[in-house]
């Protein structure tokens, strides 16, 4: 079983709507705090299972909105779901991750069916231009950072060298990161793991200004197509920084150049004074 | 009292977290079905009141994510809220609109404080280019449509004539609508009513293809600044139409040209065959 599938496994209670989960130590962003996209994918898996158990016939998460309330720690937790609507073309499921008595993550999912063979009927977002994967670079870690956050061991991200000057204190100022993405163990990216991919890059604001932790306040993801096998391309862009808040847009294309996911998030950011 | 404030009034139960509301017949989109942005603003008002009642010190909704589950009808309903986190800079509130036993709308709000005098620290989205308000046109109604949806009586929207050819069966094909927006009774647009403004235009997809009703599956709004008095400018754009789904982005600028709101939504769309 691939690492991603093992780490996002959910075990249903007899009610079909509550799930035991184990937040995996291999998917943390700092100390023992799981990565936000990993948590979202885990909730998405529970939402799909809850839908199936209630007779919903949708196979994919097509939209997810999530609010991170408190940062859970590695270890056991519970996912509570609620089927809001079972529809013919789409169903809606609310899910929350609870650890102890505390709601850690609150999310809403729209379930639908995507046709792997389909193409856009109108509109196109041309894939981000990237140097060939072999000319792109893994994210360098600052001295003393050891191996970095554990979730980085699970992925093979190769960045356009022009976008990672921030690591040496030379952000480009354009507010954009670009990379190739694969899972380290060769697992293909599917619709569920796209919920993780859109949150697997450093903050796009790092390409503008060095700050501390940039917490996500609200994140929405639309999954637009079933990715073809192979690496995906990711572009992560900053919109506007205003009043200690920034919006960031992420887009993902598959190996055939089709847009497979879009996300937008509002983050908190503390600009250093002076 | 302005019509918007009257129609979005909420009456708190002694618990401070449950609210009686009346869905107003003057804000419908069809028959007796309230407009979705109107419902979101009403839930936002309840979320702010619930936050205040629990000691949260934030005055504005800065982010909202909403899923429309079933369409409620005009008349009485209840808003149930849950304070997920009371924080120093932001708080988080979940809210749902319940009519009878049915959850009609499910939303999550991030509350924060926006400084009316602030300017963006980085990034800019230049305001949409529009002919002067006096050269723009109210949305024409098709013959036999009477006065159209009742919520249109509450607003004074003046569209760039290039963007409303769809009314006569001549969509421009660019997938973009542009307009000036005011409330008909002269009420200024504030942060709360921006939640309504982002859903007060026809579907942007109408500028591409004539279809039936285009239901919103998932909508997220970020309120970025306190609007200055005067009309706001709105741009509503289609992204990609794929697999009977489309994404639409709405942006709103105030009379000083500052970006005051951004929204993105995923909608269902049935393309006519042939």
Short mmCIF file of C-alpha atoms in Angstrom, two decimals:
data_model
loop_
_atom_site.label_atom_id
_atom_site.label_comp_id
_atom_site.label_asym_id
_atom_site.label_seq_id
_atom_site.Cartn_x
_atom_site.Cartn_y
_atom_site.Cartn_z
CA UNK A 1 0.00 0.00 0.00
CA UNK A 2 1.33 3.44 -0.88
CA UNK A 3 2.38 5.69 1.99
CA UNK A 4 -0.33 8.25 1.22
CA UNK A 5 -3.09 5.63 1.31
CA UNK A 6 -1.80 4.11 4.51
CA UNK A 7 -1.54 7.50 6.23
CA UNK A 8 -5.04 8.57 5.16
CA UNK A 9 -6.81 5.29 6.00
CA UNK A 10 -10.11 5.60 7.84
CA UNK A 11 -11.85 2.89 9.88
CA UNK A 12 -15.64 3.21 9.91
CA UNK A 13 -17.72 2.74 13.04
CA UNK A 14 -20.88 0.65 12.59
CA UNK A 15 -22.87 3.90 12.05
CA UNK A 16 -21.01 4.40 8.75
CA UNK A 17 -20.51 8.09 9.49
CA UNK A 18 -17.86 8.15 12.23
CA UNK A 19 -14.28 7.06 11.57
CA UNK A 20 -11.21 6.27 13.63
CA UNK A 21 -8.04 7.65 12.13
CA UNK A 22 -4.38 7.84 13.06
CA UNK A 23 -2.59 11.06 12.18
CA UNK A 24 0.69 9.80 10.81
CA UNK A 25 4.07 11.01 12.08
CA UNK A 26 5.40 10.82 8.52
CA UNK A 27 3.21 13.69 7.26
CA UNK A 28 4.01 16.56 9.62
CA UNK A 29 4.87 20.13 8.76
CA UNK A 30 6.56 20.98 12.04
CA UNK A 31 7.27 19.02 15.23
CA UNK A 32 4.30 16.68 15.59
CA UNK A 33 1.80 18.82 13.63
CA UNK A 34 0.31 17.18 10.53
CA UNK A 35 0.36 19.04 7.22
CA UNK A 36 -2.94 20.76 6.43
CA UNK A 37 -3.40 19.24 2.97
CA UNK A 38 -2.77 15.79 4.41
CA UNK A 39 -5.56 16.39 6.95
CA UNK A 40 -7.89 17.60 4.21
CA UNK A 41 -7.25 14.49 2.09
CA UNK A 42 -7.90 12.28 5.11
CA UNK A 43 -11.21 14.05 5.73
CA UNK A 44 -12.01 13.72 2.03
CA UNK A 45 -11.49 9.97 2.22
CA UNK A 46 -13.87 9.79 5.18
CA UNK A 47 -16.44 11.92 3.34
CA UNK A 48 -16.35 9.58 0.33
CA UNK A 49 -16.71 6.55 2.58
CA UNK A 50 -19.60 8.14 4.45
CA UNK A 51 -21.28 8.96 1.16
CA UNK A 52 -20.88 5.40 -0.15
CA UNK A 53 -22.20 3.98 3.10
CA UNK A 54 -25.31 6.14 2.71
CA UNK A 55 -25.86 5.09 -0.90
CA UNK A 56 -24.31 8.11 -2.66
CA UNK A 57 -22.93 7.08 -6.03
CA UNK A 58 -20.17 9.64 -6.44
CA UNK A 59 -16.57 8.52 -6.65
CA UNK A 60 -14.67 11.81 -6.41
CA UNK A 61 -14.37 14.84 -4.20
CA UNK A 62 -14.96 17.68 -6.67
CA UNK A 63 -14.96 20.57 -4.17
CA UNK A 64 -13.66 20.98 -0.64
CA UNK A 65 -13.72 23.96 1.70
CA UNK A 66 -11.81 23.76 4.95
CA UNK A 67 -11.14 25.80 8.04
CA UNK A 68 -8.26 24.89 10.33
CA UNK A 69 -9.37 25.51 13.90
CA UNK A 70 -6.56 24.14 16.05
CA UNK A 71 -3.51 22.16 15.03
CA UNK A 72 -3.95 18.50 16.00
CA UNK A 73 -1.00 16.33 16.99
CA UNK A 74 0.19 13.04 15.59
CA UNK A 75 -1.84 10.11 16.96
CA UNK A 76 -5.40 8.95 17.14
CA UNK A 77 -8.38 11.13 16.31
CA UNK A 78 -11.96 10.79 15.14
CA UNK A 79 -13.64 12.03 11.97
CA UNK A 80 -17.34 12.84 12.31
CA UNK A 81 -19.31 13.22 9.10
CA UNK A 82 -22.80 14.33 8.20
CA UNK A 83 -24.43 13.69 4.84
CA UNK A 84 -26.16 16.95 4.00
CA UNK A 85 -27.56 15.87 0.66
CA UNK A 86 -27.51 12.73 -1.43
CA UNK A 87 -28.13 13.76 -5.01
CA UNK A 88 -28.10 12.14 -8.40
CA UNK A 89 -25.16 14.11 -9.80
CA UNK A 90 -23.60 15.53 -6.63
CA UNK A 91 -23.77 14.85 -2.91
CA UNK A 92 -22.62 17.03 -0.02
CA UNK A 93 -20.89 15.88 3.15
CA UNK A 94 -19.65 17.86 6.12
CA UNK A 95 -16.71 16.39 8.03
CA UNK A 96 -14.76 17.41 11.08
CA UNK A 97 -11.63 16.11 12.69
CA UNK A 98 -11.94 15.88 16.47
CA UNK A 99 -9.07 15.14 18.84
CA UNK A 100 -9.93 14.87 22.52
CA UNK A 101 -12.91 17.18 22.85
CA UNK A 102 -11.47 19.70 20.41
CA UNK A 103 -12.59 20.31 16.83
CA UNK A 104 -9.30 20.59 14.94
CA UNK A 105 -10.50 20.85 11.34
CA UNK A 106 -13.88 21.62 9.82
CA UNK A 107 -14.54 20.86 6.16
CA UNK A 108 -17.33 20.57 3.60
CA UNK A 109 -17.11 18.31 0.59
CA UNK A 110 -19.00 18.14 -2.68
CA UNK A 111 -18.88 14.67 -4.21
CA UNK A 112 -19.30 14.07 -7.92
CA UNK A 113 -18.19 11.90 -10.82
CA UNK A 114 -15.41 12.98 -13.15
CA UNK A 115 -14.90 11.23 -16.48
CA UNK A 116 -11.20 10.33 -16.92
CA UNK A 117 -11.56 10.66 -20.69
CA UNK A 118 -13.26 14.07 -20.76
CA UNK A 119 -11.82 17.36 -21.98
CA UNK A 120 -12.81 20.94 -21.12
CA UNK A 121 -15.86 22.14 -23.03
CA UNK A 122 -14.84 25.81 -22.74
CA UNK A 123 -11.86 27.67 -21.36
CA UNK A 124 -8.35 26.62 -20.82
CA UNK A 125 -5.65 27.47 -18.35
CA UNK A 126 -2.43 26.66 -20.19
CA UNK A 127 -0.04 24.65 -18.03
CA UNK A 128 2.62 26.62 -16.20
CA UNK A 129 5.88 26.86 -18.07
CA UNK A 130 8.61 24.92 -16.24
CA UNK A 131 12.14 23.81 -17.12
CA UNK A 132 12.37 20.03 -17.69
CA UNK A 133 12.02 18.08 -14.44
CA UNK A 134 15.72 17.13 -14.48
CA UNK A 135 16.72 20.82 -14.50
CA UNK A 136 14.50 21.62 -11.53
CA UNK A 137 15.61 21.38 -7.92
CA UNK A 138 14.36 19.89 -4.68
CA UNK A 139 13.65 22.54 -2.07
CA UNK A 140 16.96 23.19 -0.27
CA UNK A 141 16.71 23.12 3.49
CA UNK A 142 18.28 25.82 5.61
CA UNK A 143 21.41 24.74 7.55
CA UNK A 144 20.48 23.02 10.78
CA UNK A 145 17.00 22.10 9.59
CA UNK A 146 17.90 18.41 9.42
CA UNK A 147 15.59 16.62 7.01
CA UNK A 148 12.95 19.33 7.33
CA UNK A 149 9.25 18.62 7.87
CA UNK A 150 8.55 14.90 7.68
CA UNK A 151 5.95 15.22 4.89
CA UNK A 152 8.76 16.33 2.54
CA UNK A 153 10.16 12.77 2.69
CA UNK A 154 6.95 11.52 1.08
CA UNK A 155 7.18 13.69 -2.00
CA UNK A 156 9.52 14.50 -4.83
CA UNK A 157 9.04 18.18 -5.62
CA UNK A 158 11.33 19.79 -8.20
CA UNK A 159 11.17 23.58 -8.26
CA UNK A 160 11.91 26.00 -11.04
CA UNK A 161 15.26 27.36 -9.78
CA UNK A 162 14.04 30.95 -10.44
CA UNK A 163 11.39 30.55 -7.74
CA UNK A 164 13.36 29.29 -4.76
CA UNK A 165 15.84 32.12 -4.20
CA UNK A 166 13.91 32.81 -0.99
CA UNK A 167 15.73 29.90 0.63
CA UNK A 168 18.94 31.99 0.48
CA UNK A 169 17.20 35.24 1.36
CA UNK A 170 16.76 36.29 -2.28
CA UNK A 171 13.02 36.11 -3.04
CA UNK A 172 12.23 37.06 -6.64
CA UNK A 173 9.47 39.40 -5.51
CA UNK A 174 6.92 37.98 -7.95
CA UNK A 175 5.15 35.93 -5.29
CA UNK A 176 5.07 32.74 -7.35
CA UNK A 177 6.41 29.22 -6.83
CA UNK A 178 6.46 26.61 -9.60
CA UNK A 179 7.32 22.94 -9.39
CA UNK A 180 6.94 19.38 -10.62
CA UNK A 181 5.32 17.09 -8.08
CA UNK A 182 5.45 13.30 -7.63
CA UNK A 183 4.98 11.02 -4.66
CA UNK A 184 8.35 9.65 -3.55
CA UNK A 185 7.09 6.05 -3.63
CA UNK A 186 5.82 6.33 -7.19
CA UNK A 187 2.12 6.40 -6.32
CA UNK A 188 0.26 8.29 -9.01
CA UNK A 189 -1.58 11.47 -8.12
CA UNK A 190 -5.34 10.85 -8.12
CA UNK A 191 -8.31 13.07 -7.38
CA UNK A 192 -8.12 12.48 -3.62
CA UNK A 193 -4.42 13.22 -3.29
CA UNK A 194 -4.84 16.48 -5.22
CA UNK A 195 -6.35 17.78 -1.96
CA UNK A 196 -2.88 17.26 -0.50
CA UNK A 197 -0.90 18.50 -3.52
CA UNK A 198 -2.44 21.99 -3.41
CA UNK A 199 -1.02 22.46 0.10
CA UNK A 200 2.36 20.76 -0.40
CA UNK A 201 4.39 23.84 -1.34
CA UNK A 202 5.88 26.50 0.95
CA UNK A 203 3.77 29.68 1.21
CA UNK A 204 3.86 31.60 -2.08
CA UNK A 205 4.39 34.74 0.01
CA UNK A 206 7.90 33.47 0.84
CA UNK A 207 8.84 34.58 -2.68
CA UNK A 208 8.02 38.15 -1.53
CA UNK A 209 8.89 38.46 2.14
CA UNK A 210 10.43 36.25 4.83
CA UNK A 211 7.95 35.80 7.65
CA UNK A 212 7.13 33.26 10.31
CA UNK A 213 4.40 30.69 9.96
CA UNK A 214 1.62 31.68 7.55
CA UNK A 215 -1.55 29.99 8.86
CA UNK A 216 -4.32 29.07 6.44
CA UNK A 217 -7.63 30.55 7.57
CA UNK A 218 -9.85 29.29 4.75
CA UNK A 219 -8.96 26.99 1.86
CA UNK A 220 -11.11 25.88 -1.07
CA UNK A 221 -10.13 23.27 -3.63
CA UNK A 222 -11.87 22.32 -6.85
CA UNK A 223 -10.84 19.03 -8.46
CA UNK A 224 -11.55 19.44 -12.16
CA UNK A 225 -10.30 16.24 -13.79
CA UNK A 226 -8.85 12.80 -13.09
CA UNK A 227 -5.08 13.21 -13.48
CA UNK A 228 -3.30 11.12 -16.10
CA UNK A 229 -0.38 9.05 -14.74
CA UNK A 230 2.94 10.84 -14.32
CA UNK A 231 4.15 13.96 -12.54
CA UNK A 232 1.89 16.97 -12.12
CA UNK A 233 2.90 20.62 -12.52
CA UNK A 234 2.03 23.12 -9.81
CA UNK A 235 1.87 26.92 -9.77
CA UNK A 236 1.28 28.73 -6.47
CA UNK A 237 0.74 32.48 -6.68
CA UNK A 238 0.20 35.30 -4.21
CA UNK A 239 -2.64 37.71 -4.96
CA UNK A 240 -2.85 40.69 -2.60
CA UNK A 241 -1.31 41.19 0.85
CA UNK A 242 -3.47 43.60 2.85
CA UNK A 243 -4.21 44.02 6.57
CA UNK A 244 -2.04 41.03 7.61
CA UNK A 245 -3.93 38.77 5.21
CA UNK A 246 -2.96 37.32 1.84
CA UNK A 247 -4.75 35.29 -0.79
CA UNK A 248 -2.92 32.54 -2.63
CA UNK A 249 -4.05 30.61 -5.70
CA UNK A 250 -2.76 27.15 -6.59
CA UNK A 251 -3.25 25.39 -9.92
CA UNK A 252 -2.26 21.84 -10.87
CA UNK A 253 -1.91 20.30 -14.35
CA UNK A 254 -1.46 16.64 -15.21
CA UNK A 255 1.11 15.14 -17.57
CA UNK A 256 -1.24 15.75 -20.50
CA UNK A 257 -1.40 19.46 -19.67
CA UNK A 258 -4.98 19.42 -18.40
CA UNK A 259 -5.95 21.56 -15.43
CA UNK A 260 -6.80 19.02 -12.72
CA UNK A 261 -7.11 21.17 -9.59
CA UNK A 262 -7.53 24.78 -8.52
CA UNK A 263 -7.39 26.14 -5.01
CA UNK A 264 -7.63 29.48 -3.30
CA UNK A 265 -6.78 30.25 0.29
CA UNK A 266 -6.76 33.18 2.68
CA UNK A 267 -3.78 33.17 5.03
CA UNK A 268 -2.66 35.26 7.97
CA UNK A 269 0.73 36.93 7.52
CA UNK A 270 2.77 39.12 9.86
CA UNK A 271 4.98 41.46 7.87
CA UNK A 272 8.19 42.21 9.80
CA UNK A 273 8.37 45.87 10.81
CA UNK A 274 10.99 48.29 9.42
CA UNK B 1 -33.57 51.13 8.19
CA UNK B 2 -32.22 50.13 4.79
CA UNK B 3 -33.94 47.28 2.99
CA UNK B 4 -30.84 45.08 3.14
CA UNK B 5 -30.50 45.48 6.90
CA UNK B 6 -34.18 44.83 7.49
CA UNK B 7 -34.16 41.70 5.32
CA UNK B 8 -31.03 40.28 6.99
CA UNK B 9 -32.06 41.00 10.60
CA UNK B 10 -31.48 38.20 13.09
CA UNK B 11 -33.17 37.79 16.49
CA UNK B 12 -31.02 35.98 19.05
CA UNK B 13 -32.37 33.32 21.36
CA UNK B 14 -31.22 33.57 24.99
CA UNK B 15 -28.38 31.12 24.20
CA UNK B 16 -26.78 33.78 21.99
CA UNK B 17 -26.04 31.21 19.29
CA UNK B 18 -29.44 30.47 17.74
CA UNK B 19 -31.35 33.06 15.75
CA UNK B 20 -34.84 33.47 14.38
CA UNK B 21 -34.89 34.94 10.90
CA UNK B 22 -37.45 35.76 8.25
CA UNK B 23 -36.45 35.11 4.66
CA UNK B 24 -37.75 38.17 2.90
CA UNK B 25 -40.00 38.01 -0.18
CA UNK B 26 -38.19 41.05 -1.58
CA UNK B 27 -34.88 39.19 -2.10
CA UNK B 28 -35.84 36.19 -4.22
CA UNK B 29 -34.20 34.91 -7.37
CA UNK B 30 -37.16 32.89 -8.61
CA UNK B 31 -40.68 32.30 -7.32
CA UNK B 32 -40.31 32.25 -3.55
CA UNK B 33 -36.63 31.17 -3.47
CA UNK B 34 -34.26 33.63 -1.78
CA UNK B 35 -31.08 34.72 -3.58
CA UNK B 36 -28.00 32.78 -2.44
CA UNK B 37 -25.85 35.83 -1.64
CA UNK B 38 -28.69 37.26 0.42
CA UNK B 39 -28.79 34.03 2.46
CA UNK B 40 -25.01 34.13 2.91
CA UNK B 41 -25.12 37.73 4.18
CA UNK B 42 -27.90 36.82 6.59
CA UNK B 43 -25.81 33.91 7.94
CA UNK B 44 -22.82 36.25 8.16
CA UNK B 45 -24.80 38.67 10.30
CA UNK B 46 -25.76 35.81 12.61
CA UNK B 47 -22.13 34.65 12.78
CA UNK B 48 -20.97 38.14 13.80
CA UNK B 49 -23.70 38.36 16.44
CA UNK B 50 -22.83 34.91 17.79
CA UNK B 51 -19.15 35.92 17.96
CA UNK B 52 -19.94 39.13 19.82
CA UNK B 53 -22.20 37.30 22.24
CA UNK B 54 -19.30 34.92 23.01
CA UNK B 55 -16.81 37.76 23.54
CA UNK B 56 -15.11 37.70 20.11
CA UNK B 57 -13.83 41.17 19.26
CA UNK B 58 -13.94 41.00 15.47
CA UNK B 59 -16.20 43.33 13.54
CA UNK B 60 -16.03 41.92 10.01
CA UNK B 61 -16.54 38.71 8.12
CA UNK B 62 -13.22 38.35 6.28
CA UNK B 63 -13.83 34.91 4.77
CA UNK B 64 -16.94 32.85 4.10
CA UNK B 65 -17.38 29.42 2.53
CA UNK B 66 -20.85 28.18 1.80
CA UNK B 67 -22.63 25.15 0.44
CA UNK B 68 -26.24 25.39 -0.69
CA UNK B 69 -27.99 22.18 0.27
CA UNK B 70 -31.64 22.79 -0.53
CA UNK B 71 -33.38 25.95 -1.59
CA UNK B 72 -35.39 27.40 1.32
CA UNK B 73 -38.60 29.31 0.77
CA UNK B 74 -39.61 32.77 1.86
CA UNK B 75 -40.74 32.82 5.50
CA UNK B 76 -39.42 31.94 8.90
CA UNK B 77 -36.30 29.89 9.48
CA UNK B 78 -33.65 29.38 12.15
CA UNK B 79 -29.90 30.01 12.05
CA UNK B 80 -27.82 27.74 14.27
CA UNK B 81 -24.24 28.81 14.94
CA UNK B 82 -21.24 27.25 16.60
CA UNK B 83 -18.17 29.22 17.69
CA UNK B 84 -15.26 27.01 16.64
CA UNK B 85 -12.51 29.33 17.86
CA UNK B 86 -12.34 32.68 19.58
CA UNK B 87 -8.95 34.16 18.78
CA UNK B 88 -7.17 37.46 19.28
CA UNK B 89 -6.92 38.38 15.60
CA UNK B 90 -9.47 36.04 14.04
CA UNK B 91 -12.39 33.91 15.21
CA UNK B 92 -14.21 31.12 13.38
CA UNK B 93 -17.93 30.46 13.37
CA UNK B 94 -19.95 27.79 11.64
CA UNK B 95 -23.55 28.65 10.76
CA UNK B 96 -26.40 26.81 9.14
CA UNK B 97 -29.81 27.84 7.99
CA UNK B 98 -32.50 25.35 8.95
CA UNK B 99 -36.08 25.43 7.72
CA UNK B 100 -38.42 22.79 9.11
CA UNK B 101 -36.10 19.89 9.79
CA UNK B 102 -34.03 20.54 6.68
CA UNK B 103 -30.55 22.10 6.54
CA UNK B 104 -30.84 24.56 3.66
CA UNK B 105 -27.46 26.29 3.79
CA UNK B 106 -24.20 25.40 5.49
CA UNK B 107 -21.47 28.04 5.92
CA UNK B 108 -18.23 28.74 7.73
CA UNK B 109 -17.09 32.24 8.59
CA UNK B 110 -13.75 33.72 9.57
CA UNK B 111 -14.17 36.94 11.53
CA UNK B 112 -11.47 39.60 11.66
CA UNK B 113 -10.86 43.33 11.83
CA UNK B 114 -10.21 45.38 8.71
CA UNK B 115 -8.79 48.89 8.97
CA UNK B 116 -10.85 51.27 6.79
CA UNK B 117 -7.76 53.43 6.22
CA UNK B 118 -5.37 50.67 5.19
CA UNK B 119 -3.89 50.03 1.75
CA UNK B 120 -2.50 46.83 0.23
CA UNK B 121 1.06 46.07 1.35
CA UNK B 122 1.84 44.05 -1.79
CA UNK B 123 0.01 43.23 -4.99
CA UNK B 124 -2.73 44.98 -6.74
CA UNK B 125 -5.63 43.96 -8.90
CA UNK B 126 -6.39 47.04 -11.01
CA UNK B 127 -10.10 47.84 -11.07
CA UNK B 128 -12.04 46.52 -14.02
CA UNK B 129 -12.36 48.98 -16.87
CA UNK B 130 -15.96 50.12 -17.28
CA UNK B 131 -17.72 52.86 -19.25
CA UNK B 132 -19.02 55.66 -17.00
CA UNK B 133 -22.01 54.58 -14.94
CA UNK B 134 -24.36 56.73 -17.02
CA UNK B 135 -23.35 54.88 -20.19
CA UNK B 136 -23.98 51.49 -18.62
CA UNK B 137 -27.32 49.69 -18.69
CA UNK B 138 -29.63 47.93 -16.26
CA UNK B 139 -30.05 44.25 -17.09
CA UNK B 140 -32.87 44.04 -19.65
CA UNK B 141 -35.53 41.48 -18.83
CA UNK B 142 -36.82 39.06 -21.44
CA UNK B 143 -40.36 39.73 -22.67
CA UNK B 144 -42.92 38.27 -20.32
CA UNK B 145 -40.55 38.18 -17.36
CA UNK B 146 -42.46 40.96 -15.63
CA UNK B 147 -40.23 42.72 -13.10
CA UNK B 148 -37.87 39.74 -12.93
CA UNK B 149 -36.56 38.26 -9.68
CA UNK B 150 -37.58 40.40 -6.72
CA UNK B 151 -34.01 40.97 -5.50
CA UNK B 152 -33.35 43.00 -8.66
CA UNK B 153 -35.70 45.69 -7.28
CA UNK B 154 -33.29 46.19 -4.38
CA UNK B 155 -30.28 46.98 -6.48
CA UNK B 156 -29.14 49.36 -9.19
CA UNK B 157 -26.76 47.39 -11.40
CA UNK B 158 -25.46 49.06 -14.57
CA UNK B 159 -23.75 46.70 -16.98
CA UNK B 160 -21.11 47.35 -19.56
CA UNK B 161 -23.27 47.07 -22.72
CA UNK B 162 -20.62 44.81 -24.31
CA UNK B 163 -21.32 42.14 -21.70
CA UNK B 164 -25.10 41.75 -21.80
CA UNK B 165 -25.69 40.68 -25.40
CA UNK B 166 -26.68 37.30 -23.95
CA UNK B 167 -30.08 38.79 -23.08
CA UNK B 168 -30.82 38.94 -26.83
CA UNK B 169 -29.17 35.61 -27.59
CA UNK B 170 -25.83 37.21 -28.54
CA UNK B 171 -23.32 36.24 -25.81
CA UNK B 172 -19.87 37.72 -26.46
CA UNK B 173 -18.22 34.36 -25.80
CA UNK B 174 -15.65 35.82 -23.41
CA UNK B 175 -17.49 34.55 -20.31
CA UNK B 176 -17.27 37.86 -18.46
CA UNK B 177 -19.87 40.25 -17.03
CA UNK B 178 -18.95 43.74 -15.78
CA UNK B 179 -21.09 46.25 -13.92
CA UNK B 180 -21.48 49.10 -11.48
CA UNK B 181 -23.42 48.15 -8.36
CA UNK B 182 -25.40 50.25 -5.86
CA UNK B 183 -28.27 49.49 -3.53
CA UNK B 184 -31.48 51.03 -4.90
CA UNK B 185 -32.24 52.78 -1.60
CA UNK B 186 -28.83 54.43 -1.43
CA UNK B 187 -27.44 52.26 1.37
CA UNK B 188 -23.66 52.10 1.04
CA UNK B 189 -22.00 48.75 0.42
CA UNK B 190 -20.23 47.57 3.57
CA UNK B 191 -18.22 44.46 4.38
CA UNK B 192 -21.32 42.41 5.23
CA UNK B 193 -23.26 43.29 2.09
CA UNK B 194 -20.25 42.37 -0.08
CA UNK B 195 -21.29 38.77 0.68
CA UNK B 196 -24.44 39.57 -1.27
CA UNK B 197 -22.79 41.64 -4.02
CA UNK B 198 -20.57 38.75 -5.20
CA UNK B 199 -23.71 36.74 -5.98
CA UNK B 200 -25.89 39.52 -7.41
CA UNK B 201 -25.01 39.09 -11.10
CA UNK B 202 -26.37 36.54 -13.57
CA UNK B 203 -24.09 33.52 -14.11
CA UNK B 204 -20.92 34.57 -15.97
CA UNK B 205 -21.42 31.45 -18.12
CA UNK B 206 -24.48 33.15 -19.70
CA UNK B 207 -21.95 35.19 -21.69
CA UNK B 208 -20.87 31.89 -23.28
CA UNK B 209 -23.88 29.62 -23.52
CA UNK B 210 -27.60 29.85 -22.77
CA UNK B 211 -28.50 27.21 -20.20
CA UNK B 212 -31.05 26.66 -17.49
CA UNK B 213 -30.41 27.33 -13.86
CA UNK B 214 -26.72 27.17 -12.86
CA UNK B 215 -26.67 26.02 -9.22
CA UNK B 216 -23.77 27.05 -6.97
CA UNK B 217 -22.18 23.99 -5.36
CA UNK B 218 -19.45 25.70 -3.35
CA UNK B 219 -18.79 29.44 -2.92
CA UNK B 220 -15.96 31.17 -1.09
CA UNK B 221 -15.71 34.90 -0.48
CA UNK B 222 -12.81 36.90 0.92
CA UNK B 223 -13.57 40.44 2.09
CA UNK B 224 -10.31 42.34 1.73
CA UNK B 225 -11.14 45.93 2.69
CA UNK B 226 -13.87 48.21 4.05
CA UNK B 227 -15.45 49.78 0.95
CA UNK B 228 -15.38 53.57 0.62
CA UNK B 229 -18.82 55.16 0.07
CA UNK B 230 -20.19 55.17 -3.48
CA UNK B 231 -20.83 52.56 -6.13
CA UNK B 232 -18.65 49.48 -6.42
CA UNK B 233 -17.40 47.91 -9.65
CA UNK B 234 -17.85 44.18 -10.24
CA UNK B 235 -16.21 41.73 -12.64
CA UNK B 236 -17.54 38.17 -12.89
CA UNK B 237 -15.53 35.77 -15.03
CA UNK B 238 -15.85 32.14 -16.12
CA UNK B 239 -12.76 29.97 -15.76
CA UNK B 240 -13.12 26.48 -17.21
CA UNK B 241 -16.26 24.52 -18.11
CA UNK B 242 -15.55 20.80 -17.83
CA UNK B 243 -17.68 17.75 -16.98
CA UNK B 244 -20.88 19.81 -16.40
CA UNK B 245 -19.04 22.01 -13.89
CA UNK B 246 -17.70 25.56 -14.18
CA UNK B 247 -15.65 27.82 -11.94
CA UNK B 248 -16.47 31.52 -11.75
CA UNK B 249 -14.42 34.28 -10.13
CA UNK B 250 -15.93 37.55 -8.91
CA UNK B 251 -13.96 40.65 -7.92
CA UNK B 252 -15.29 43.88 -6.43
CA UNK B 253 -13.59 47.29 -6.22
CA UNK B 254 -14.72 50.34 -4.27
CA UNK B 255 -15.03 53.91 -5.52
CA UNK B 256 -11.36 54.50 -4.68
CA UNK B 257 -10.33 51.58 -6.89
CA UNK B 258 -9.34 49.26 -4.05
CA UNK B 259 -10.09 45.55 -4.31
CA UNK B 260 -12.66 44.98 -1.55
CA UNK B 261 -13.88 41.43 -2.23
CA UNK B 262 -12.92 38.29 -4.16
CA UNK B 263 -14.98 35.19 -4.61
CA UNK B 264 -14.71 31.88 -6.39
CA UNK B 265 -17.45 29.37 -6.95
CA UNK B 266 -18.00 25.98 -8.53
CA UNK B 267 -21.32 25.66 -10.31
CA UNK B 268 -23.19 22.89 -12.04
CA UNK B 269 -24.02 23.57 -15.69
CA UNK B 270 -25.93 21.51 -18.27
CA UNK B 271 -24.70 22.31 -21.75
CA UNK B 272 -27.53 21.92 -24.29
CA UNK B 273 -26.83 19.07 -26.70
CA UNK B 274 -26.24 19.63 -30.39
#
